[in-house]
Coordinates of N, CA and C in Angstrom, one line a residue:
M1 N 137.9 65.2 182.0 CA 136.5 65.3 182.4 C 136.4 66.5 183.3
S2 N 135.6 67.5 182.9 CA 135.4 68.6 183.8 C 134.1 68.3 184.5
T3 N 133.9 68.7 185.7 CA 132.7 68.4 186.5 C 132.5 69.4 187.6
D4 N 131.3 69.7 187.8 CA 130.9 70.6 188.9 C 130.6 69.9 190.2
K5 N 130.8 68.6 190.2 CA 130.5 67.8 191.4 C 131.7 67.9 192.3
T6 N 131.5 67.6 193.6 CA 132.5 67.7 194.6 C 133.3 66.4 194.5
I7 N 134.6 66.5 194.3 CA 135.5 65.3 194.1 C 136.0 64.9 195.5
V8 N 135.6 63.6 195.9 CA 136.0 63.1 197.2 C 136.8 61.9 197.1
L9 N 138.0 61.8 197.7 CA 138.8 60.6 197.7 C 138.8 60.1 199.1
V10 N 138.5 58.8 199.3 CA 138.6 58.2 200.6 C 139.6 57.1 200.5
T11 N 140.6 57.1 201.3 CA 141.6 56.0 201.4 C 141.1 54.9 202.3
G12 N 141.6 53.7 202.0 CA 141.1 52.6 202.8 C 139.6 52.4 202.8
A13 N 139.0 52.5 201.6 CA 137.6 52.6 201.5 C 136.9 51.3 201.0
N14 N 137.7 50.2 201.0 CA 137.1 48.9 200.6 C 136.4 48.1 201.7
S15 N 136.5 48.7 203.0 CA 135.9 48.0 204.1 C 135.7 49.0 205.2
G16 N 135.0 48.6 206.3 CA 134.9 49.4 207.5 C 134.4 50.8 207.3
I17 N 135.0 51.7 208.0 CA 134.5 53.1 208.0 C 134.6 53.7 206.6
G18 N 135.6 53.4 205.9 CA 135.8 54.0 204.6 C 134.7 53.5 203.6
L19 N 134.4 52.3 203.7 CA 133.3 51.7 202.8 C 132.0 52.3 203.2
E20 N 131.7 52.4 204.5 CA 130.4 53.0 204.9 C 130.3 54.5 204.6
T21 N 131.4 55.2 204.6 CA 131.5 56.6 204.2 C 131.1 56.8 202.7
I22 N 131.7 55.9 201.9 CA 131.4 56.0 200.5 C 129.9 55.8 200.3
I23 N 129.3 54.8 200.9 CA 127.9 54.5 200.8 C 127.0 55.6 201.3
A24 N 127.4 56.1 202.4 CA 126.6 57.2 203.0 C 126.6 58.5 202.2
L25 N 127.8 58.8 201.7 CA 127.9 60.0 200.8 C 127.1 59.8 199.5
S26 N 127.2 58.7 198.9 CA 126.5 58.4 197.7 C 125.0 58.5 197.9
K27 N 124.5 58.0 199.0 CA 123.1 58.0 199.3 C 122.6 59.4 199.6
S28 N 123.5 60.3 200.1 CA 123.1 61.6 200.6 C 122.8 62.6 199.6
S29 N 123.5 62.5 198.4 CA 123.4 63.6 197.4 C 123.9 63.1 196.1
P30 N 123.4 63.7 195.0 CA 124.0 63.4 193.7 C 125.2 64.3 193.3
N31 N 125.6 65.1 194.2 CA 126.6 66.2 193.9 C 128.0 65.8 194.2
Y32 N 128.2 64.5 194.5 CA 129.6 64.0 194.7 C 130.1 63.1 193.5
H33 N 131.4 63.1 193.3 CA 132.0 62.0 192.6 C 133.0 61.4 193.5
L34 N 132.7 60.1 193.9 CA 133.4 59.5 195.0 C 134.5 58.5 194.4
L35 N 135.7 58.7 195.0 CA 136.8 57.8 194.6 C 137.0 56.8 195.7
L36 N 136.8 55.6 195.5 CA 136.9 54.5 196.5 C 138.3 54.0 196.5
G37 N 139.1 54.5 197.4 CA 140.5 54.1 197.4 C 140.8 52.8 198.1
A38 N 141.5 51.9 197.4 CA 141.8 50.6 197.9 C 143.3 50.2 197.6
R39 N 143.9 49.3 198.3 CA 145.3 48.9 198.1 C 145.4 48.2 196.7
S40 N 144.4 47.6 196.2 CA 144.4 47.0 194.9 C 143.1 47.2 194.2
L41 N 143.1 47.2 192.9 CA 141.9 47.4 192.1 C 140.9 46.3 192.3
D42 N 141.5 45.1 192.5 CA 140.6 43.9 192.8 C 139.8 44.2 194.0
K43 N 140.4 44.7 195.1 CA 139.7 44.9 196.3 C 138.7 46.1 196.1
G44 N 139.1 47.1 195.3 CA 138.2 48.2 195.1 C 137.0 47.8 194.2
N45 N 137.2 47.0 193.2 CA 136.1 46.6 192.4 C 135.2 45.7 193.1
A46 N 135.7 44.8 194.0 CA 134.9 43.9 194.8 C 134.0 44.7 195.8
A47 N 134.6 45.8 196.3 CA 133.9 46.6 197.2 C 132.7 47.3 196.5
L48 N 133.0 47.8 195.3 CA 132.0 48.5 194.5 C 130.9 47.5 194.1
A49 N 131.2 46.3 193.8 CA 130.2 45.3 193.4 C 129.3 45.0 194.6
Q50 N 129.9 45.0 195.8 CA 129.2 44.8 197.0 C 128.2 45.9 197.3
I51 N 128.7 47.1 197.1 CA 127.9 48.3 197.3 C 126.7 48.3 196.4
Q52 N 127.0 48.0 195.1 CA 125.9 48.1 194.1 C 124.9 46.9 194.3
S53 N 125.3 45.8 194.7 CA 124.4 44.7 194.9 C 123.4 44.9 196.1
I54 N 123.8 45.7 197.1 CA 123.0 45.9 198.2 C 122.3 47.3 198.2
H55 N 122.9 48.3 197.6 CA 122.4 49.7 197.7 C 122.1 50.3 196.4
N56 N 122.1 49.6 195.3 CA 122.2 50.2 194.0 C 121.1 51.2 193.7
N57 N 119.8 50.9 194.1 CA 118.7 51.8 193.8 C 118.7 53.1 194.7
Q58 N 119.6 53.1 195.7 CA 119.7 54.2 196.6 C 120.9 55.1 196.3
L59 N 121.7 54.7 195.5 CA 123.0 55.4 195.2 C 122.7 56.6 194.3
L60 N 123.1 57.8 194.7 CA 122.8 59.0 193.9 C 124.1 59.6 193.3
S61 N 125.2 59.4 193.9 CA 126.5 59.9 193.4 C 127.3 58.7 192.8
S62 N 128.1 59.0 191.8 CA 128.9 58.0 191.1 C 130.1 57.6 192.0
I63 N 130.5 56.4 191.8 CA 131.6 55.8 192.6 C 132.6 55.2 191.6
T64 N 133.9 55.6 191.8 CA 135.0 55.0 191.0 C 136.0 54.4 191.9
P65 N 136.3 53.1 191.8 CA 137.4 52.5 192.5 C 138.8 53.0 191.9
I66 N 139.7 53.3 192.8 CA 141.1 53.6 192.4 C 142.1 52.9 193.3
Q67 N 143.2 52.5 192.7 CA 144.2 51.9 193.5 C 145.1 52.9 194.2
I68 N 145.1 53.0 195.5 CA 146.0 53.8 196.2 C 146.4 53.1 197.6
D69 N 147.6 52.7 197.6 CA 148.2 52.1 198.8 C 149.0 53.2 199.5
V70 N 148.7 53.7 200.7 CA 149.4 54.8 201.2 C 150.8 54.5 201.6
T71 N 151.2 53.3 201.5 CA 152.6 52.9 201.8 C 153.4 52.7 200.4
S72 N 152.7 53.0 199.3 CA 153.3 52.7 198.0 C 153.4 54.0 197.2
L73 N 154.5 54.7 197.1 CA 154.6 55.9 196.4 C 154.1 55.8 194.9
P74 N 154.5 54.8 194.2 CA 153.9 54.7 192.8 C 152.4 54.8 192.7
T75 N 151.7 54.1 193.6 CA 150.2 54.2 193.6 C 149.7 55.6 194.0
I76 N 150.5 56.2 194.8 CA 150.1 57.6 195.2 C 150.3 58.6 194.1
E77 N 151.4 58.4 193.4 CA 151.7 59.3 192.2 C 150.8 59.0 191.1
S78 N 150.4 57.7 190.9 CA 149.4 57.4 189.8 C 148.1 58.0 190.1
T79 N 147.7 58.0 191.4 CA 146.4 58.6 191.8 C 146.5 60.1 191.5
K80 N 147.6 60.8 191.8 CA 147.7 62.2 191.5 C 147.6 62.5 190.1
T81 N 148.2 61.7 189.2 CA 148.1 61.8 187.8 C 146.7 61.7 187.3
Y82 N 146.0 60.6 187.8 CA 144.6 60.4 187.4 C 143.7 61.5 187.8
L83 N 143.9 62.1 189.0 CA 143.1 63.2 189.5 C 143.3 64.4 188.6
A84 N 144.6 64.7 188.3 CA 144.9 65.9 187.5 C 144.4 65.8 186.1
S85 N 144.5 64.6 185.5 CA 144.1 64.5 184.1 C 142.5 64.3 184.0
T86 N 141.9 63.8 185.0 CA 140.5 63.5 184.9 C 139.6 64.7 185.4
F87 N 140.0 65.3 186.6 CA 139.2 66.3 187.2 C 139.9 67.6 187.3
G88 N 141.2 67.6 187.3 CA 142.0 68.9 187.5 C 142.1 69.4 188.9
R89 N 141.5 68.7 189.8 CA 141.5 69.1 191.2 C 141.1 68.0 192.1
L90 N 141.2 68.3 193.4 CA 140.6 67.4 194.5 C 139.9 68.3 195.5
D91 N 138.7 68.0 195.9 CA 138.0 68.9 196.8 C 138.0 68.4 198.2
V92 N 137.9 67.1 198.4 CA 137.9 66.5 199.8 C 138.8 65.3 199.8
L93 N 139.7 65.2 200.8 CA 140.5 64.1 201.0 C 140.2 63.5 202.4
I94 N 139.7 62.3 202.5 CA 139.4 61.7 203.8 C 140.4 60.6 203.9
Q95 N 141.4 60.8 204.8 CA 142.5 59.9 205.1 C 142.0 58.9 206.1
N96 N 141.5 57.8 205.6 CA 140.9 56.7 206.5 C 141.8 55.5 206.6
A97 N 142.7 55.3 205.7 CA 143.6 54.1 205.8 C 144.3 54.0 207.1
G98 N 144.3 52.9 207.8 CA 145.0 52.7 209.1 C 145.2 51.3 209.4
V99 N 146.0 51.1 210.4 CA 146.4 49.7 210.8 C 146.6 49.6 212.3
I100 N 146.3 48.5 212.8 CA 146.7 48.1 214.2 C 147.4 46.7 214.1
V101 N 148.6 46.6 214.5 CA 149.3 45.3 214.5 C 148.9 44.5 215.6
T102 N 148.3 43.3 215.3 CA 147.8 42.4 216.3 C 148.6 41.1 216.4
H103 N 149.4 40.8 215.4 CA 150.1 39.5 215.5 C 151.4 39.8 216.3
P104 N 151.9 38.8 217.0 CA 153.1 38.9 217.8 C 154.3 39.3 216.9
C105 N 155.0 40.3 217.3 CA 156.2 40.7 216.6 C 157.1 41.6 217.5
H106 N 158.3 41.9 217.1 CA 159.2 42.7 217.8 C 158.6 44.2 217.8
T107 N 158.9 44.9 218.9 CA 158.4 46.2 219.0 C 158.8 47.1 217.8
L108 N 160.0 46.9 217.4 CA 160.5 47.8 216.3 C 159.7 47.5 215.0
K109 N 159.4 46.2 214.7 CA 158.6 45.9 213.5 C 157.2 46.5 213.7
N110 N 156.6 46.4 214.9 CA 155.3 46.9 215.2 C 155.3 48.4 214.9
L111 N 156.3 49.1 215.4 CA 156.3 50.6 215.2 C 156.5 51.0 213.8
R112 N 157.4 50.3 213.1 CA 157.6 50.6 211.6 C 156.3 50.3 210.8
T113 N 155.7 49.2 211.1 CA 154.4 48.9 210.3 C 153.3 49.9 210.6
T114 N 153.2 50.2 211.9 CA 152.1 51.1 212.3 C 152.3 52.5 211.8
F115 N 153.5 53.0 212.0 CA 153.8 54.4 211.6 C 153.8 54.5 210.0
E116 N 154.2 53.5 209.3 CA 154.3 53.5 207.9 C 152.9 53.8 207.3
T117 N 151.9 53.2 207.8 CA 150.6 53.4 207.3 C 149.9 54.6 208.0
N118 N 149.9 54.7 209.3 CA 149.1 55.6 210.0 C 149.6 57.1 210.0
V119 N 151.0 57.2 209.8 CA 151.6 58.5 209.8 C 152.3 58.9 208.5
F120 N 153.3 58.1 208.2 CA 154.1 58.4 207.0 C 153.2 58.4 205.8
G121 N 152.4 57.4 205.6 CA 151.5 57.3 204.4 C 150.6 58.5 204.3
A122 N 150.0 58.8 205.5 CA 149.1 60.0 205.5 C 149.8 61.3 205.1
K123 N 151.0 61.5 205.6 CA 151.7 62.7 205.3 C 152.1 62.8 203.8
V124 N 152.5 61.7 203.3 CA 153.0 61.6 201.9 C 151.8 61.8 200.9
V125 N 150.6 61.2 201.2 CA 149.4 61.3 200.4 C 149.0 62.8 200.3
T126 N 148.9 63.4 201.5 CA 148.4 64.8 201.5 C 149.4 65.7 200.8
D127 N 150.7 65.5 201.1 CA 151.7 66.3 200.4 C 151.6 66.2 198.9
E128 N 151.5 65.0 198.4 CA 151.4 64.8 196.9 C 150.2 65.4 196.3
L129 N 149.1 65.4 197.1 CA 147.8 65.8 196.5 C 147.5 67.3 196.8
T130 N 148.3 67.9 197.6 CA 148.1 69.3 198.0 C 147.9 70.2 196.8
P131 N 148.8 70.1 195.7 CA 148.6 71.0 194.6 C 147.2 70.9 194.0
L132 N 146.6 69.7 194.0 CA 145.2 69.5 193.5 C 144.2 70.1 194.4
L133 N 144.4 69.9 195.7 CA 143.5 70.5 196.7 C 143.5 72.1 196.6
Q134 N 144.7 72.6 196.3 CA 144.8 74.1 196.1 C 144.0 74.6 195.0
K135 N 143.6 73.7 194.0 CA 142.8 74.1 192.9 C 141.3 74.1 193.2
S136 N 141.0 73.6 194.4 CA 139.6 73.6 194.8 C 139.1 74.9 195.4
T137 N 137.9 75.2 195.3 CA 137.4 76.4 196.0 C 137.0 76.2 197.4
N138 N 137.0 74.9 197.8 CA 136.6 74.6 199.2 C 137.3 73.3 199.7
A139 N 138.6 73.3 199.7 CA 139.4 72.1 200.0 C 139.3 71.7 201.4
R140 N 139.1 70.4 201.6 CA 139.0 69.9 203.0 C 139.7 68.6 203.1
V141 N 140.5 68.5 204.2 CA 141.2 67.2 204.6 C 140.7 66.7 205.9
I142 N 140.3 65.5 206.0 CA 139.9 64.9 207.3 C 140.7 63.7 207.5
Y143 N 141.4 63.8 208.7 CA 142.3 62.6 209.1 C 141.4 61.8 210.1
V144 N 141.1 60.5 209.7 CA 140.4 59.7 210.7 C 141.5 59.2 211.7
S145 N 141.4 59.7 212.9 CA 142.4 59.5 213.9 C 141.7 58.7 215.1
S146 N 142.0 59.1 216.3 CA 141.4 58.4 217.5 C 141.7 59.2 218.7
E147 N 140.7 59.2 219.6 CA 140.9 59.9 220.9 C 142.0 59.1 221.7
Q148 N 142.3 57.9 221.3 CA 143.4 57.2 221.9 C 144.8 57.9 221.6
G149 N 144.8 58.8 220.7 CA 146.0 59.6 220.4 C 146.1 60.9 221.2
S150 N 145.1 61.1 222.1 CA 145.1 62.3 222.9 C 146.1 62.2 224.1
I151 N 147.1 63.0 224.1 CA 148.0 63.0 225.3 C 147.3 63.4 226.5
T152 N 146.5 64.4 226.4 CA 145.7 64.9 227.6 C 144.9 63.8 228.2
L153 N 144.1 63.1 227.4 CA 143.3 62.0 227.9 C 144.1 60.9 228.5
R154 N 145.2 60.6 227.8 CA 146.1 59.5 228.3 C 146.6 59.7 229.7
L155 N 146.8 61.0 230.1 CA 147.3 61.3 231.4 C 146.2 61.6 232.4
D156 N 144.9 61.5 232.0 CA 143.8 61.7 232.9 C 143.4 60.5 233.6
P157 N 143.6 60.4 235.0 CA 143.3 59.2 235.7 C 141.8 58.8 235.7
E158 N 140.9 59.7 235.3 CA 139.5 59.5 235.2 C 139.1 59.0 233.8
Y159 N 140.0 59.0 232.8 CA 139.6 58.6 231.5 C 139.2 57.2 231.5
P160 N 138.0 56.9 231.0 CA 137.4 55.5 231.1 C 138.2 54.5 230.3
Y161 N 139.0 54.9 229.3 CA 139.7 53.9 228.4 C 141.2 54.0 228.7
K162 N 141.6 54.4 229.9 CA 143.0 54.6 230.1 C 143.8 53.3 230.1
D163 N 143.1 52.1 230.3 CA 143.8 50.8 230.4 C 143.8 50.1 229.1
V164 N 143.2 50.7 228.0 CA 143.2 50.0 226.7 C 144.6 49.9 226.2
P165 N 145.1 48.6 225.9 CA 146.5 48.5 225.4 C 146.7 49.0 224.0
G166 N 148.0 49.0 223.6 CA 148.3 49.4 222.2 C 149.1 50.7 222.2
T167 N 150.3 50.7 222.9 CA 151.1 51.9 222.9 C 151.5 52.4 221.5
E168 N 151.9 51.4 220.6 CA 152.4 51.8 219.3 C 151.3 52.5 218.5
Y169 N 150.1 52.0 218.6 CA 148.9 52.6 217.9 C 148.6 53.9 218.4
K170 N 148.6 54.1 219.8 CA 148.4 55.4 220.4 C 149.4 56.4 220.0
M171 N 150.7 56.0 219.9 CA 151.8 56.9 219.5 C 151.5 57.4 218.1
S172 N 151.1 56.4 217.2 CA 150.9 56.8 215.8 C 149.7 57.8 215.6
K173 N 148.7 57.6 216.4 CA 147.5 58.5 216.3 C 147.9 59.9 217.0
A174 N 148.7 59.9 218.0 CA 149.2 61.2 218.5 C 150.0 61.9 217.4
A175 N 150.8 61.2 216.7 CA 151.6 61.8 215.6 C 150.6 62.3 214.5
L176 N 149.6 61.5 214.2 CA 148.6 61.9 213.1 C 147.9 63.1 213.5
N177 N 147.6 63.3 214.8 CA 146.9 64.5 215.3 C 147.8 65.7 215.2
M178 N 149.1 65.5 215.4 CA 150.0 66.6 215.2 C 150.1 67.0 213.7
L179 N 150.1 66.0 212.9 CA 150.1 66.2 211.4 C 148.8 67.1 211.0
A180 N 147.7 66.7 211.6 CA 146.5 67.4 211.3 C 146.6 68.9 211.8
A181 N 147.1 69.0 213.0 CA 147.3 70.4 213.5 C 148.2 71.2 212.7
C182 N 149.3 70.6 212.2 CA 150.3 71.4 211.4 C 149.6 71.7 210.0
H183 N 148.9 70.8 209.4 CA 148.3 71.1 208.2 C 147.1 72.1 208.3
R184 N 146.4 72.0 209.5 CA 145.4 73.0 209.7 C 146.0 74.4 209.7
Y185 N 147.1 74.6 210.4 CA 147.7 75.9 210.4 C 148.3 76.3 209.1
D186 N 149.0 75.4 208.4 CA 149.6 75.8 207.1 C 148.6 76.0 206.0
F187 N 147.5 75.2 206.0 CA 146.6 75.3 204.9 C 145.7 76.5 204.9
R188 N 145.6 77.1 206.1 CA 144.8 78.3 206.2 C 145.4 79.4 205.3
K189 N 146.7 79.4 205.0 CA 147.3 80.4 204.2 C 146.7 80.5 202.8
W190 N 146.2 79.3 202.3 CA 145.6 79.3 201.0 C 144.1 78.9 201.0
G191 N 143.5 78.8 202.2 CA 142.1 78.6 202.3 C 141.6 77.1 202.6
G192 N 142.6 76.2 202.7 CA 142.3 74.8 203.0 C 141.8 74.6 204.4
K193 N 141.0 73.6 204.6 CA 140.4 73.3 206.0 C 140.8 71.9 206.3
V194 N 141.3 71.7 207.6 CA 141.8 70.4 208.0 C 141.2 70.1 209.4
T195 N 140.9 68.8 209.6 CA 140.4 68.4 211.0 C 140.9 67.0 211.2
S196 N 141.0 66.6 212.5 CA 141.3 65.3 213.0 C 140.0 64.7 213.6
F197 N 139.6 63.5 213.2 CA 138.3 63.0 213.5 C 138.4 61.7 214.3
N198 N 137.6 61.7 215.4 CA 137.6 60.5 216.3 C 136.3 59.7 215.9
P199 N 136.5 58.5 215.3 CA 135.3 57.7 215.0 C 134.7 56.9 216.1
G200 N 135.4 56.9 217.3 CA 134.9 56.1 218.4 C 135.2 54.6 218.2
W201 N 134.8 53.8 219.1 CA 135.0 52.4 219.1 C 133.9 51.7 218.2
C202 N 134.2 51.3 217.0 CA 133.2 50.8 216.1 C 133.7 49.5 215.5
V203 N 132.8 48.8 214.8 CA 133.1 47.6 214.2 C 133.8 47.8 212.8
T204 N 135.0 47.4 212.8 CA 135.8 47.6 211.5 C 136.6 46.3 211.3
N205 N 137.3 46.3 210.2 CA 138.3 45.2 209.9 C 139.7 45.6 210.3
L206 N 139.8 46.6 211.1 CA 141.2 47.1 211.4 C 142.0 46.1 212.1
T207 N 141.4 45.2 212.9 CA 142.1 44.2 213.7 C 141.8 42.8 213.2
G208 N 141.4 42.7 212.0 CA 141.1 41.4 211.4 C 139.8 40.8 211.9
E209 N 139.4 39.6 211.4 CA 138.1 39.0 211.7 C 138.0 38.7 213.2
T210 N 139.0 38.3 213.8 CA 138.9 38.0 215.3 C 138.6 39.3 216.1
G211 N 139.3 40.3 215.7 CA 139.0 41.6 216.4 C 137.6 42.1 216.0
R212 N 137.2 41.9 214.8 CA 135.9 42.3 214.4 C 134.8 41.6 215.3
K213 N 134.9 40.3 215.5 CA 134.0 39.6 216.3 C 134.0 40.1 217.8
M214 N 135.3 40.4 218.2 CA 135.4 40.9 219.6 C 134.7 42.2 219.8
R215 N 134.8 43.1 218.8 CA 134.1 44.4 218.8 C 132.6 44.2 218.8
I216 N 132.1 43.3 218.0 CA 130.7 43.1 218.0 C 130.2 42.6 219.3
E217 N 130.9 41.6 219.9 CA 130.5 41.0 221.1 C 130.6 42.0 222.3
G218 N 131.6 43.0 222.1 CA 131.8 44.0 223.2 C 130.9 45.2 223.1
G219 N 130.0 45.2 222.1 CA 129.0 46.3 221.9 C 129.5 47.5 221.2
A220 N 130.5 47.3 220.3 CA 131.0 48.4 219.5 C 130.0 48.9 218.6
R221 N 130.0 50.2 218.3 CA 129.1 50.8 217.4 C 129.3 50.4 215.9
S222 N 128.3 50.5 215.1 CA 128.4 50.2 213.7 C 129.3 51.3 213.0
A223 N 130.0 50.8 212.0 CA 130.8 51.8 211.2 C 129.9 52.8 210.5
E224 N 128.6 52.5 210.4 CA 127.7 53.5 209.8 C 127.7 54.8 210.6
D225 N 127.9 54.7 211.9 CA 127.8 55.9 212.8 C 128.9 57.0 212.4
P226 N 130.2 56.6 212.4 CA 131.1 57.6 211.9 C 130.9 58.0 210.5
A227 N 130.4 57.1 209.7 CA 130.2 57.5 208.3 C 129.1 58.6 208.2
K228 N 128.1 58.5 209.0 CA 127.0 59.5 209.0 C 127.6 60.8 209.6
A229 N 128.5 60.7 210.5 CA 129.1 62.0 211.1 C 130.0 62.6 210.0
L230 N 130.7 61.9 209.2 CA 131.5 62.5 208.2 C 130.6 63.1 207.1
V231 N 129.5 62.5 206.8 CA 128.5 63.2 205.9 C 128.1 64.5 206.4
A232 N 127.7 64.5 207.7 CA 127.3 65.8 208.3 C 128.4 66.9 208.3
I233 N 129.6 66.5 208.4 CA 130.7 67.4 208.4 C 130.8 68.0 207.0
L234 N 130.8 67.2 206.0 CA 130.9 67.6 204.6 C 129.6 68.5 204.2
E235 N 128.5 68.2 204.8 CA 127.3 69.0 204.5 C 127.3 70.4 205.2
G236 N 128.4 70.6 206.0 CA 128.5 71.9 206.7 C 127.7 72.0 208.0
K237 N 127.3 70.9 208.6 CA 126.5 70.9 209.8 C 127.3 71.1 211.0
R238 N 128.7 70.9 210.9 CA 129.5 71.0 212.1 C 130.8 71.8 211.8
D239 N 130.6 72.9 211.1 CA 131.7 73.7 210.7 C 132.6 74.3 211.8
K240 N 132.0 74.8 212.8 CA 132.8 75.4 213.9 C 133.6 74.3 214.6
E241 N 133.0 73.2 215.0 CA 133.7 72.1 215.6 C 134.8 71.6 214.8
A242 N 134.5 71.4 213.5 CA 135.4 70.7 212.6 C 136.6 71.6 212.2
W243 N 136.3 72.8 211.9 CA 137.4 73.6 211.2 C 137.9 74.8 212.1
E244 N 137.3 75.0 213.2 CA 137.7 76.2 214.0 C 138.1 75.8 215.5
D245 N 137.3 75.0 216.1 CA 137.6 74.6 217.5 C 138.9 73.8 217.6
S246 N 139.7 74.0 218.6 CA 140.9 73.3 218.8 C 140.7 71.9 219.5
G247 N 141.0 70.9 218.8 CA 140.9 69.5 219.4 C 140.5 68.5 218.3
I248 N 140.3 67.3 218.8 CA 140.0 66.1 217.9 C 138.5 66.0 217.8
L249 N 137.9 66.2 216.6 CA 136.5 66.2 216.4 C 135.9 64.9 216.8
D250 N 134.9 64.8 217.7 CA 134.3 63.6 218.1 C 133.1 63.3 217.1
L251 N 132.8 62.0 216.9 CA 131.7 61.7 216.0 C 130.4 62.2 216.5
D252 N 130.2 62.2 217.8 CA 128.9 62.6 218.3 C 128.7 64.1 218.5
A253 N 129.7 64.7 219.2 CA 129.6 66.2 219.4 C 130.8 66.7 220.1
G254 N 131.2 67.9 219.8 CA 132.3 68.5 220.5 C 133.7 68.0 220.0
V255 N 134.7 68.4 220.8 CA 136.1 68.0 220.4 C 136.8 67.4 221.7
H256 N 137.7 66.5 221.4 CA 138.5 66.0 222.5 C 139.8 66.8 222.6
P257 N 140.4 66.9 223.7 CA 141.7 67.6 223.8 C 142.8 66.9 223.1
W258 N 143.7 67.8 222.5 CA 144.9 67.2 221.8 C 145.7 66.3 222.8

């Protein structure tokens, strides 16, 4: 299938920020072909059915569920094969899949689980799909990270969220920010653009249903907010902040220090 539409792959897109991003992009323009990445096709198809039942008359861009588990190399490789045979390229990769370990477990298990998804999976997915990104005329990679991964903010005694727990999660996001920085530098050699994006404290399924309720009760923002910010980025409304300024792109404005 040859297409002049912008091919966008969003990982972890069957819920939370990823799901809202797919919805917002589809509503914004008919010029996308959106790939809804989920760990299983059942979850992806269920997410698409949910989207269509609520937003069907407002959807402008087509949406295709695909199975991609960032911790499973076979699903990553099958995604690469599908993209190559169907579109011949990838224009935008939004690395949204992430995890926070909330159940009690040994620190080593926590670290392995957290880094497997938040860091190792992100690196492998991008590496595997880079040849397809290189075939795009405007390749872009967005890592959905967190200001909690900012070492500068962590050491700032005035930082308002300095007492938020979760060392393992913060470590993984600091590593993800370094990955984004490395890819930003390396991809410039062939014209690729890379940024690290802070979605803020919003309502997601990242910490399960209990955590979701806690976020709602605590006044967390809707996942629609970062989704709208991601649409603005892809529409070219924040080019300097996203692709040139040094730091973690904030959903509202400006960048946070690395």
